[in-house]
Coordinates of C-alpha atoms in Angstrom, one line a residue:
X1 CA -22.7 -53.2 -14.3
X2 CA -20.6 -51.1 -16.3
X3 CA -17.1 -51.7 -18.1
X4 CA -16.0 -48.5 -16.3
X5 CA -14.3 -49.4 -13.5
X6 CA -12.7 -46.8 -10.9
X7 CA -10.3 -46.6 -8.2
X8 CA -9.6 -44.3 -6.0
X9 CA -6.2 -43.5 -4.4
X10 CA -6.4 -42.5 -0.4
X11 CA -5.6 -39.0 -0.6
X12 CA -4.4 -38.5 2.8
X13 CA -2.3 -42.0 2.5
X14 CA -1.0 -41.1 -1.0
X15 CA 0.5 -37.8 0.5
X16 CA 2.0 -39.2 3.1
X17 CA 3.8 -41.5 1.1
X18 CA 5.2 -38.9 -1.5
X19 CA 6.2 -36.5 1.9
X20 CA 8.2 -39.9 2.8
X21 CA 9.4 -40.4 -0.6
X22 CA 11.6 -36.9 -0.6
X23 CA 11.6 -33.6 0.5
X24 CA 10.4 -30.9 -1.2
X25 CA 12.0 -29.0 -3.9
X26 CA 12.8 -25.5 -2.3
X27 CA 13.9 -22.2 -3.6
X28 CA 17.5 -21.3 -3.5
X29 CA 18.7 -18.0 -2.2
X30 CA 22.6 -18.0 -2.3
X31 CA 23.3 -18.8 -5.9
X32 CA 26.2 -17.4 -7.8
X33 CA 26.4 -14.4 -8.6
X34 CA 22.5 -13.0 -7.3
X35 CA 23.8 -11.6 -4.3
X36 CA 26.0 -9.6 -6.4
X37 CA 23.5 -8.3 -9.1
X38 CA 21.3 -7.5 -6.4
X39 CA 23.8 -4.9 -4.8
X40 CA 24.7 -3.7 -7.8
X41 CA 21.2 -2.6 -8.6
X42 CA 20.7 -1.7 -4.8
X43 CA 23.3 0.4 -5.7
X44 CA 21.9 2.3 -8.2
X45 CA 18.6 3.0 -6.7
X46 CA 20.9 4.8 -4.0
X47 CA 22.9 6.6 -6.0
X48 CA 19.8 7.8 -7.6
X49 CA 18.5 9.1 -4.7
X50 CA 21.8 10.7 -3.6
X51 CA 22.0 12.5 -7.4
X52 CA 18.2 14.0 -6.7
X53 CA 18.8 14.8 -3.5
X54 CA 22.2 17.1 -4.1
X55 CA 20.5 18.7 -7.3
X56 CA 17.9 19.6 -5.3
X57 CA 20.2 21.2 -2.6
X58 CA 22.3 22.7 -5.1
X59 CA 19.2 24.6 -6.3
X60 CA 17.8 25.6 -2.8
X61 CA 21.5 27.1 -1.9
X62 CA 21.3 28.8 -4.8
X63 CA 18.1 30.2 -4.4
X64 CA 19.0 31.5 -0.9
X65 CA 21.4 33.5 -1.5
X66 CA 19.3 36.1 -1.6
X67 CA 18.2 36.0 2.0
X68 CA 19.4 38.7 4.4
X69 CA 22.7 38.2 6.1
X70 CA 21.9 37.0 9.2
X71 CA 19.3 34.6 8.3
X72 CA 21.4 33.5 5.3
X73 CA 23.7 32.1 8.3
X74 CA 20.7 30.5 9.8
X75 CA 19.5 28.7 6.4
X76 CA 23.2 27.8 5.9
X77 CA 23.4 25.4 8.7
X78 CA 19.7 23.6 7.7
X79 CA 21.3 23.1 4.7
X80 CA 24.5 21.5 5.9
X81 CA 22.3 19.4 8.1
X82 CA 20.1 18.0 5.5
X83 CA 22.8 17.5 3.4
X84 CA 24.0 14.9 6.1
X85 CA 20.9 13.4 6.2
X86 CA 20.5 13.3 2.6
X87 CA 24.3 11.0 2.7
X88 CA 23.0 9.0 5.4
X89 CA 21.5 6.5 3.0
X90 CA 22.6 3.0 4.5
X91 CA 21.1 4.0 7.9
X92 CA 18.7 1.9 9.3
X93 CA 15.4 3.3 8.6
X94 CA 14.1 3.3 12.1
X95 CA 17.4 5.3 12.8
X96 CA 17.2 7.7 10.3
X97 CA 13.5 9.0 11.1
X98 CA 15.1 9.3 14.7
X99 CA 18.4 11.6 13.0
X100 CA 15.2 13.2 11.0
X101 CA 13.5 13.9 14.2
X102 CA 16.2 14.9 16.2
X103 CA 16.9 17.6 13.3
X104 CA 13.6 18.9 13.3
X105 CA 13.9 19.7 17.0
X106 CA 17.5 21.2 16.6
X107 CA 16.1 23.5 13.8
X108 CA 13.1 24.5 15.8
X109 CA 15.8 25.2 19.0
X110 CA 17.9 27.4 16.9
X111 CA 15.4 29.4 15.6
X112 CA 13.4 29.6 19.1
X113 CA 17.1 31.4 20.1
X114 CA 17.1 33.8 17.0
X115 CA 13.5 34.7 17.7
X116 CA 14.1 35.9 21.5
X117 CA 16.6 38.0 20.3
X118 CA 14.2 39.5 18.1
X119 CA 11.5 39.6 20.5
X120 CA 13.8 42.0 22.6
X121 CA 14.1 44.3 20.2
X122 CA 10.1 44.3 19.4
X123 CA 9.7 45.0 23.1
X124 CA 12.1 47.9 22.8
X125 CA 10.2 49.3 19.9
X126 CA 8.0 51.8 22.2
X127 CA 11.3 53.2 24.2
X128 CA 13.6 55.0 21.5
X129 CA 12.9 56.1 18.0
X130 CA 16.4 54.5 17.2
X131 CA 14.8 51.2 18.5
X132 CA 11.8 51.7 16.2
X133 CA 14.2 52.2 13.3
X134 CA 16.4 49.5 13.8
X135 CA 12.6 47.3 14.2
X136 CA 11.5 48.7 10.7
X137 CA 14.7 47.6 9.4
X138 CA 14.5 44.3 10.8
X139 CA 11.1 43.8 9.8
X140 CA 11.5 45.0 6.4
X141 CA 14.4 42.6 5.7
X142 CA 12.6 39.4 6.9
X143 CA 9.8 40.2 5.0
X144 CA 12.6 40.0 1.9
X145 CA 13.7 36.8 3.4
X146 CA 10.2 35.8 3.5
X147 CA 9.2 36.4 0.2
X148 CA 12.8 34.4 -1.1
X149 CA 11.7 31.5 1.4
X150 CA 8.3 31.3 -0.5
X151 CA 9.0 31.3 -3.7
X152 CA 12.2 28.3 -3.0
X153 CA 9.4 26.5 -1.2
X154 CA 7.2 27.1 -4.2
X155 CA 10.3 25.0 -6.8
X156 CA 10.0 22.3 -3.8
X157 CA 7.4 19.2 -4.2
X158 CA 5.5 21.1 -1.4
X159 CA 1.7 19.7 -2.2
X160 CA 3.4 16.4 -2.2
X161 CA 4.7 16.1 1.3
X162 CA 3.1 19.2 3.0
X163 CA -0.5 19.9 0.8
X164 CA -2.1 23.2 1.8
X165 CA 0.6 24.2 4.1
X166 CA 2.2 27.4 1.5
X167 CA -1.1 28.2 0.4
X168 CA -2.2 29.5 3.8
X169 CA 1.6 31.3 4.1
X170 CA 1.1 32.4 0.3
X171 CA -2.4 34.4 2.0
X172 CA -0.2 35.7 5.6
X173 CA 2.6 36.8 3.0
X174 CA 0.2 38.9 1.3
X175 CA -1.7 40.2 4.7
X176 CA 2.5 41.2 5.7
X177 CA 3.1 43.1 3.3
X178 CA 0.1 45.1 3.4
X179 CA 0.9 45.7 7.2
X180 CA 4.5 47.2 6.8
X181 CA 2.2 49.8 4.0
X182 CA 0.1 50.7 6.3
X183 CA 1.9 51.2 9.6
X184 CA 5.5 51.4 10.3
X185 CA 6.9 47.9 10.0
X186 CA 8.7 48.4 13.4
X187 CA 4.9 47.0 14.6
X188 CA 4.6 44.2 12.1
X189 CA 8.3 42.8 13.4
X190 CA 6.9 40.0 15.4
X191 CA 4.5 38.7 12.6
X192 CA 6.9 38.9 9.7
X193 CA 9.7 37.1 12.2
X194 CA 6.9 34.3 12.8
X195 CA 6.0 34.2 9.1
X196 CA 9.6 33.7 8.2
X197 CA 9.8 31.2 10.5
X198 CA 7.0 29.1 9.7
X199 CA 8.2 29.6 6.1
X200 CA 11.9 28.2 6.7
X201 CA 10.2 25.2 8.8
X202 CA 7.9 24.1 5.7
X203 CA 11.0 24.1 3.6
X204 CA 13.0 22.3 5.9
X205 CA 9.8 20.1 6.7
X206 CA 9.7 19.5 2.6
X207 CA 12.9 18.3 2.2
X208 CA 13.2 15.8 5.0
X209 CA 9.8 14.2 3.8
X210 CA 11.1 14.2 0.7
X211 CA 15.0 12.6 1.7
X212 CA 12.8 9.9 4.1
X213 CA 10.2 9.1 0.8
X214 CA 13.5 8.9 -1.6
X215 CA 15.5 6.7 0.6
X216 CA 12.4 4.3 1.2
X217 CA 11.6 3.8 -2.3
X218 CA 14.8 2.6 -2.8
X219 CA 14.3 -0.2 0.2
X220 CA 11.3 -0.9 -1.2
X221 CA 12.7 -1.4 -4.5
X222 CA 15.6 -3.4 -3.4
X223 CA 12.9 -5.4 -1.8
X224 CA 11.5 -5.9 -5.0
X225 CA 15.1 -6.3 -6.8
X226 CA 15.5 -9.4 -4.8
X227 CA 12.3 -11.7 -4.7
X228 CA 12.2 -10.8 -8.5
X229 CA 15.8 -11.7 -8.9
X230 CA 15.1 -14.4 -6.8
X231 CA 12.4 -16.0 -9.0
X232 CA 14.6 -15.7 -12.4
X233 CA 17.2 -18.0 -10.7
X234 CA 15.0 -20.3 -9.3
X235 CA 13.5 -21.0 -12.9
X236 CA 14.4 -24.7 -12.4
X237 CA 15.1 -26.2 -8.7
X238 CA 17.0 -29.0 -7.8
X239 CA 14.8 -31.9 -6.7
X240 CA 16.5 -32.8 -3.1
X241 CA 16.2 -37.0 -3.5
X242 CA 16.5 -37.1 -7.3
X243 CA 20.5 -36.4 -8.4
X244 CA 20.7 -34.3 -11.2
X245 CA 17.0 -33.5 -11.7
X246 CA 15.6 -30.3 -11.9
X247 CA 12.2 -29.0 -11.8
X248 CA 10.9 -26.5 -14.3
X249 CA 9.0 -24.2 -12.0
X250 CA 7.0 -22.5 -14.3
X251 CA 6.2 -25.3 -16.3
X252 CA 4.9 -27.2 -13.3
X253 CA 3.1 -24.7 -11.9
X254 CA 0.9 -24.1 -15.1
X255 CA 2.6 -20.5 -15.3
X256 CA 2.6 -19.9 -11.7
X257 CA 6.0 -18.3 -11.6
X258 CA 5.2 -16.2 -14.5
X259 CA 2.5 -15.1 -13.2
X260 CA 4.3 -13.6 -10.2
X261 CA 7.2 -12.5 -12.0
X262 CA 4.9 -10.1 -13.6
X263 CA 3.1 -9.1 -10.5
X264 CA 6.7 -8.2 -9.4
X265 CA 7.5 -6.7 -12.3
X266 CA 4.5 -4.4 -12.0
X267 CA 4.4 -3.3 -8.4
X268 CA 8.2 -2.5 -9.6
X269 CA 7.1 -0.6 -12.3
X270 CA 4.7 1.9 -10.2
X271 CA 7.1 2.5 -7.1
X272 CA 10.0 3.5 -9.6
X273 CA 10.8 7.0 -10.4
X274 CA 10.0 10.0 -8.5
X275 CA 6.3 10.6 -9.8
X276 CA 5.4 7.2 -8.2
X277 CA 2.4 7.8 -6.9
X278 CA 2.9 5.7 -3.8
X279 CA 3.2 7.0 -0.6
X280 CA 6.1 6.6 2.2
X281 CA 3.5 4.3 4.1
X282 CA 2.3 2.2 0.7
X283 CA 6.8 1.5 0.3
X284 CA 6.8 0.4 3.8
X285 CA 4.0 -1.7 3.2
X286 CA 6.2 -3.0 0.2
X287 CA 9.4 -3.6 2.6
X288 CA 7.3 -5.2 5.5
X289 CA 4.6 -7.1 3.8
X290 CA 4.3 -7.3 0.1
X291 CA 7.7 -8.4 -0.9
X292 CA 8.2 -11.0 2.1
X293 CA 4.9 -12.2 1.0
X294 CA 6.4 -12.6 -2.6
X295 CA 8.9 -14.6 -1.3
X296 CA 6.5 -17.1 0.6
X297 CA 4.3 -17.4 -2.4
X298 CA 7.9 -18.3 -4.4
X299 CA 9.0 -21.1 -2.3
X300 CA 5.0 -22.4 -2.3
X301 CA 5.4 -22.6 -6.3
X302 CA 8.4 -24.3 -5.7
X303 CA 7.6 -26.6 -3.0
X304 CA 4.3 -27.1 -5.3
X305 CA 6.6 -27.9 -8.3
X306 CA 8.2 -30.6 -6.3
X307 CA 5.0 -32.2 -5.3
X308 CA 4.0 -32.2 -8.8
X309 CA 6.8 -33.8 -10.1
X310 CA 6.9 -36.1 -7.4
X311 CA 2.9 -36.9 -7.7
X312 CA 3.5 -37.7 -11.5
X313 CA 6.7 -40.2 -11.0
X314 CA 4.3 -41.5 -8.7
X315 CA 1.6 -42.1 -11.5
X316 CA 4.1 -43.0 -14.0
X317 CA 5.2 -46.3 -11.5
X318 CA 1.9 -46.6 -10.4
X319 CA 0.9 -46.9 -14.3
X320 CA 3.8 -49.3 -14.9
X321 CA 2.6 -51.7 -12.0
X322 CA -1.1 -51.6 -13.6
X323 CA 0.3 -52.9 -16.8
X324 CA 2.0 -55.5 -15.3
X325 CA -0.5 -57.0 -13.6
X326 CA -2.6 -56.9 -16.5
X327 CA -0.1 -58.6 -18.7
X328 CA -0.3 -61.5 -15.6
X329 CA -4.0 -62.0 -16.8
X330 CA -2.9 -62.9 -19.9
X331 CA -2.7 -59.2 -21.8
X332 CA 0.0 -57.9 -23.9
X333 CA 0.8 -54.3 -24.0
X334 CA 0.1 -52.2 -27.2
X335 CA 0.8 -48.5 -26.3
X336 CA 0.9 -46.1 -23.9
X337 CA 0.4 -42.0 -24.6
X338 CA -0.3 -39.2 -22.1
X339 CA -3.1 -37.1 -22.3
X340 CA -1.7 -34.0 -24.7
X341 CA 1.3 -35.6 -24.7
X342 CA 1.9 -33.9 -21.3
X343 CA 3.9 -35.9 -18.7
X344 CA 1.6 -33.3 -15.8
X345 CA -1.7 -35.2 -17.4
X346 CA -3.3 -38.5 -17.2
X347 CA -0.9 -41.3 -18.4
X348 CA -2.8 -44.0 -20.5
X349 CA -1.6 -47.2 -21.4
X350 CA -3.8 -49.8 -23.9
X351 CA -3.9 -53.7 -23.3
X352 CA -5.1 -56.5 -25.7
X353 CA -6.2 -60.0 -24.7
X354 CA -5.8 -62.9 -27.2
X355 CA -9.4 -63.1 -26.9
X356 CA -9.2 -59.6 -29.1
X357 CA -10.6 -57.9 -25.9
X358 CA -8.9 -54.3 -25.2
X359 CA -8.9 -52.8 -21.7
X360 CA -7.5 -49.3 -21.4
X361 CA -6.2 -47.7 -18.0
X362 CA -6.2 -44.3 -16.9
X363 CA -4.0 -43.1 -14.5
X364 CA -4.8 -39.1 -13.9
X365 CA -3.7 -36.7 -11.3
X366 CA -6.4 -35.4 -8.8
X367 CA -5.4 -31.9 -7.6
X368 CA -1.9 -31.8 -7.2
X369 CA -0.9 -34.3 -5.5
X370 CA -3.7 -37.1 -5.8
X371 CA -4.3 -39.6 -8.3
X372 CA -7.5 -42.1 -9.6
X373 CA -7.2 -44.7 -11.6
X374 CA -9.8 -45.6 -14.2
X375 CA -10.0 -49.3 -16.0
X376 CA -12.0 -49.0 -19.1
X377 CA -12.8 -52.9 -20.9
X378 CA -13.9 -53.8 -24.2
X379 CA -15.0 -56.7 -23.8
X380 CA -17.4 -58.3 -26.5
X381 CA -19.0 -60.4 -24.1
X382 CA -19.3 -58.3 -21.3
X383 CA -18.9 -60.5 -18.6
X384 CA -19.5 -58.3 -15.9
X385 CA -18.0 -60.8 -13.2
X386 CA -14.3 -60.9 -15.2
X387 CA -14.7 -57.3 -15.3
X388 CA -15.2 -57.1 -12.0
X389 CA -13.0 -59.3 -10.8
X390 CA -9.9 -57.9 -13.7
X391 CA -10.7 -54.6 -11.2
X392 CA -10.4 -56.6 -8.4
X393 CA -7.3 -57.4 -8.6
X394 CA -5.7 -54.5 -10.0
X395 CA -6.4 -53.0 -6.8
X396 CA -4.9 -55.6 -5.1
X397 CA -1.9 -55.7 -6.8
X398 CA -1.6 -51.9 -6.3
X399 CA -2.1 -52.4 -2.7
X400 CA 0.6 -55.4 -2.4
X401 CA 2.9 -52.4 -4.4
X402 CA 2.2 -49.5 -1.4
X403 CA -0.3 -47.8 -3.4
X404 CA -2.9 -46.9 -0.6
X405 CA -6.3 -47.6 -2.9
X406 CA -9.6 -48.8 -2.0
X407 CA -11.8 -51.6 -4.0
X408 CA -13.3 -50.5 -7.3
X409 CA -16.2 -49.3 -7.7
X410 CA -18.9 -49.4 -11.0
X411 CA -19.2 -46.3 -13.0
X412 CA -22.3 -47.3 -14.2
X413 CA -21.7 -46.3 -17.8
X414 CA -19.8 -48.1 -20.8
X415 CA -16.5 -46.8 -21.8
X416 CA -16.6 -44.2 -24.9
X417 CA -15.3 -45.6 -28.3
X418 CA -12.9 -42.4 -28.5
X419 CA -11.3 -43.2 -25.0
X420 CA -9.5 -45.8 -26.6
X421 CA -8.6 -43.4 -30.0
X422 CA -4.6 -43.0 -28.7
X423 CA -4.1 -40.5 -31.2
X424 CA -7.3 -38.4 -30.3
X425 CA -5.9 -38.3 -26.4
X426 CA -2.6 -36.9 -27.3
X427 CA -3.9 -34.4 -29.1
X428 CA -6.6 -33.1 -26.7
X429 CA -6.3 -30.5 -24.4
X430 CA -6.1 -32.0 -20.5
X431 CA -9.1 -32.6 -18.7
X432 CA -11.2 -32.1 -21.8
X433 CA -12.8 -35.4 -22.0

């Protein structure tokens, strides 16, 4: 038999009697003055959006003012309606895409209306030479129109939101205007009219992709906003049955909240600014899943704080109870240290009998929230039956005390010299011995 003695703490018992002890520290998410600096940074993600959104419709108006009249009119009202679509930035998002919709049909019924009107006059084209003139005429001003609509398409993000889509135009554009050369564009009406048409949607297409990607980055970064102002306040949490006392939640996570603080930070960084290179399904991913699952894992480093804290009080009494009984066998305290000096490490505490024998206890966390307890004698003699029996009743004691632990057991190995070197265990790193 050894002079390494061990007891072990009933994990499931222990638990139970920390869960009884107190609740659980828990995040905090009304705190003066958060709500506030997360509007005000809510806020200027949508005034962002609003300020890219007009300076791009400033441009576009600008750039149509070349068109043709008639379809000038026609381009004028798209633009008024995305401009209201644009403003509608506190919408609810599922309600927006249905305004965004309900836009896209109201376009497409508008210009299904100008088109039969043109149609007519294609039809006509074969009946009077007057008809065919007034065609040609048409024709040749939408192919105008067209060529305007391409190139404001072209300034738009277009490969962004609609890849491919102008290319193919960019080759019918060309095929169109070879056509009114080589026949008299009174024949080539309908296919310029659809060209335009197709044209105008992509641009209106463009734009609305682009308003519904703005106006979910900025959810998605007010998502973010939150949980990561969230976590700064909640650097230290109030421990529910302990007045006063706070729990560093960094600290007693071993850098847990720093750690996701930067994760935060990061997934910030890449959804900010309008290169991201996220996509309007990656920022609802952020809004629906990612940041609520930041908040979960913040109120499990806080809850696992608590439990830490509360584990090492736990040791700390538990520690205080072993010396007591010890000093009943007859043995007088002579220090106590924990293990790097660290109140979240093993707590040691050194006893001397008259006899000149030394035992030294360790009381050490296992996982979070369980505990062992280690007896370590030097005894000159030996006696393997007092050593025994010293265990013995520790355990005892504990039990008597609430601390659910079973009977020692034998380590089967003598205690190292250096485990009772005070000086060398508060300057080790934890759990290096």
């Amino acid at each position: 038999m050894s002079g390494t003695k061990r007891i072990m703490v009933d994990e499931t018992a222990w638990n139970s009697a920390q869960r009884a002890a107190g609740k659980l520290a828990q995040v905090q998410r009304e705190l003066p003055g958060m709500l506030e600096n997360i509007r005000r940074q809510n806020m200027a993600d949508l005034n962002r959006v609003q300020t890219t959104l007009s300076r791009r419709q400033d441009q576009v108006e600008k750039d149509l003012s070349a068109l043709s009249a008639n379809t000038r009119q026609l381009e004028a009202w798209v633009g008024v309606e995305l401009r209201k679509q644009a403003d509608a930035l506190t919408d609810v998002r599922k309600e927006t895409r249905k305004t965004a919709e309900q836009l896209r049909r109201d376009i497409r019924r508008e210009r299904s209306e100008r088109q039969a009107q043109i149609e007519k006059l294609s039809e006509r084209v074969d009946d009077l030479k007057a008809g065919r003139e007034r065609a040609s005429e048409v024709a040749r001003a939408l192919y105008q129109d067209a060529r305007v609509m391409h190139d404001v398409v072209e300034g738009l993000p277009h490969e962004r939101f609609a890849p491919g889509r102008l290319d193919r135009l960019h080759q019918r554009l060309a095929d169109a205007g070879r056509m009114l050369q080589e026949q008299e564009p009174a024949y080539s009406l309908a296919t310029v009219q659809q060209l335009y048409h197709d044209l105008s949607e992509l641009r209106a297409d463009v734009q609305l992709l682009e308003t519904e990607w703005l106006r979910t980055q900025a959810e998605a970064l007010a998502a973010l906003h939150r949980v990561a102002e969230t976590g700064r306040l909640n650097a230290e949490v109030p421990v529910p049955d302990l007045p006063g006392a706070t729990v560093d939640v960094d600290h007693w996570t071993d850098g847990g909240l720093s750690a996701l603080l930067a994760e935060i930070q990061e997934r910030t960084r890449i959804a900010t600014g309008e290169q991201s290179p996220l996509t309007v399904e990656e920022l609802r991913a952020i809004i629906v899943q990612v940041a609520p699952g930041y908040e979960t894992r913040l109120d499990s480093l806080a809850e696992r704080a608590g439990r830490r804290v509360i584990a090492a009080q736990f040791r700390a009494n538990t520690a205080e109870q072993v010396i007591d009984a010890l000093t009943d066998q007859g043995f007088a305290f002579v220090e106590e240290t924990y293990e790097e000096g660290d109140f979240r490490a093993a707590h040691y505490s050194k006893l001397r009998h008259h006899d000149s024998s030394e035992v030294v206890v360790e009381v050490a966390p296992h996982g979070d929230t369980g505990m062992s307890i280690r007896v370590l004698s030097y005894d000159d003699e030996r006696s393997q039956n007092r050593r025994s029996q010293r265990a013995q009743d520790l355990s005892q004691v504990l039990r008597q005390n609430g601390v659910p632990v079973g009977d020692a057991t034998d380590a089967g190995v003598e205690p190292a010299p250096e485990e009772r070197d005070f000086e060398r265990i508060r300057a080790r790193r934890r759990g290096a011995h």
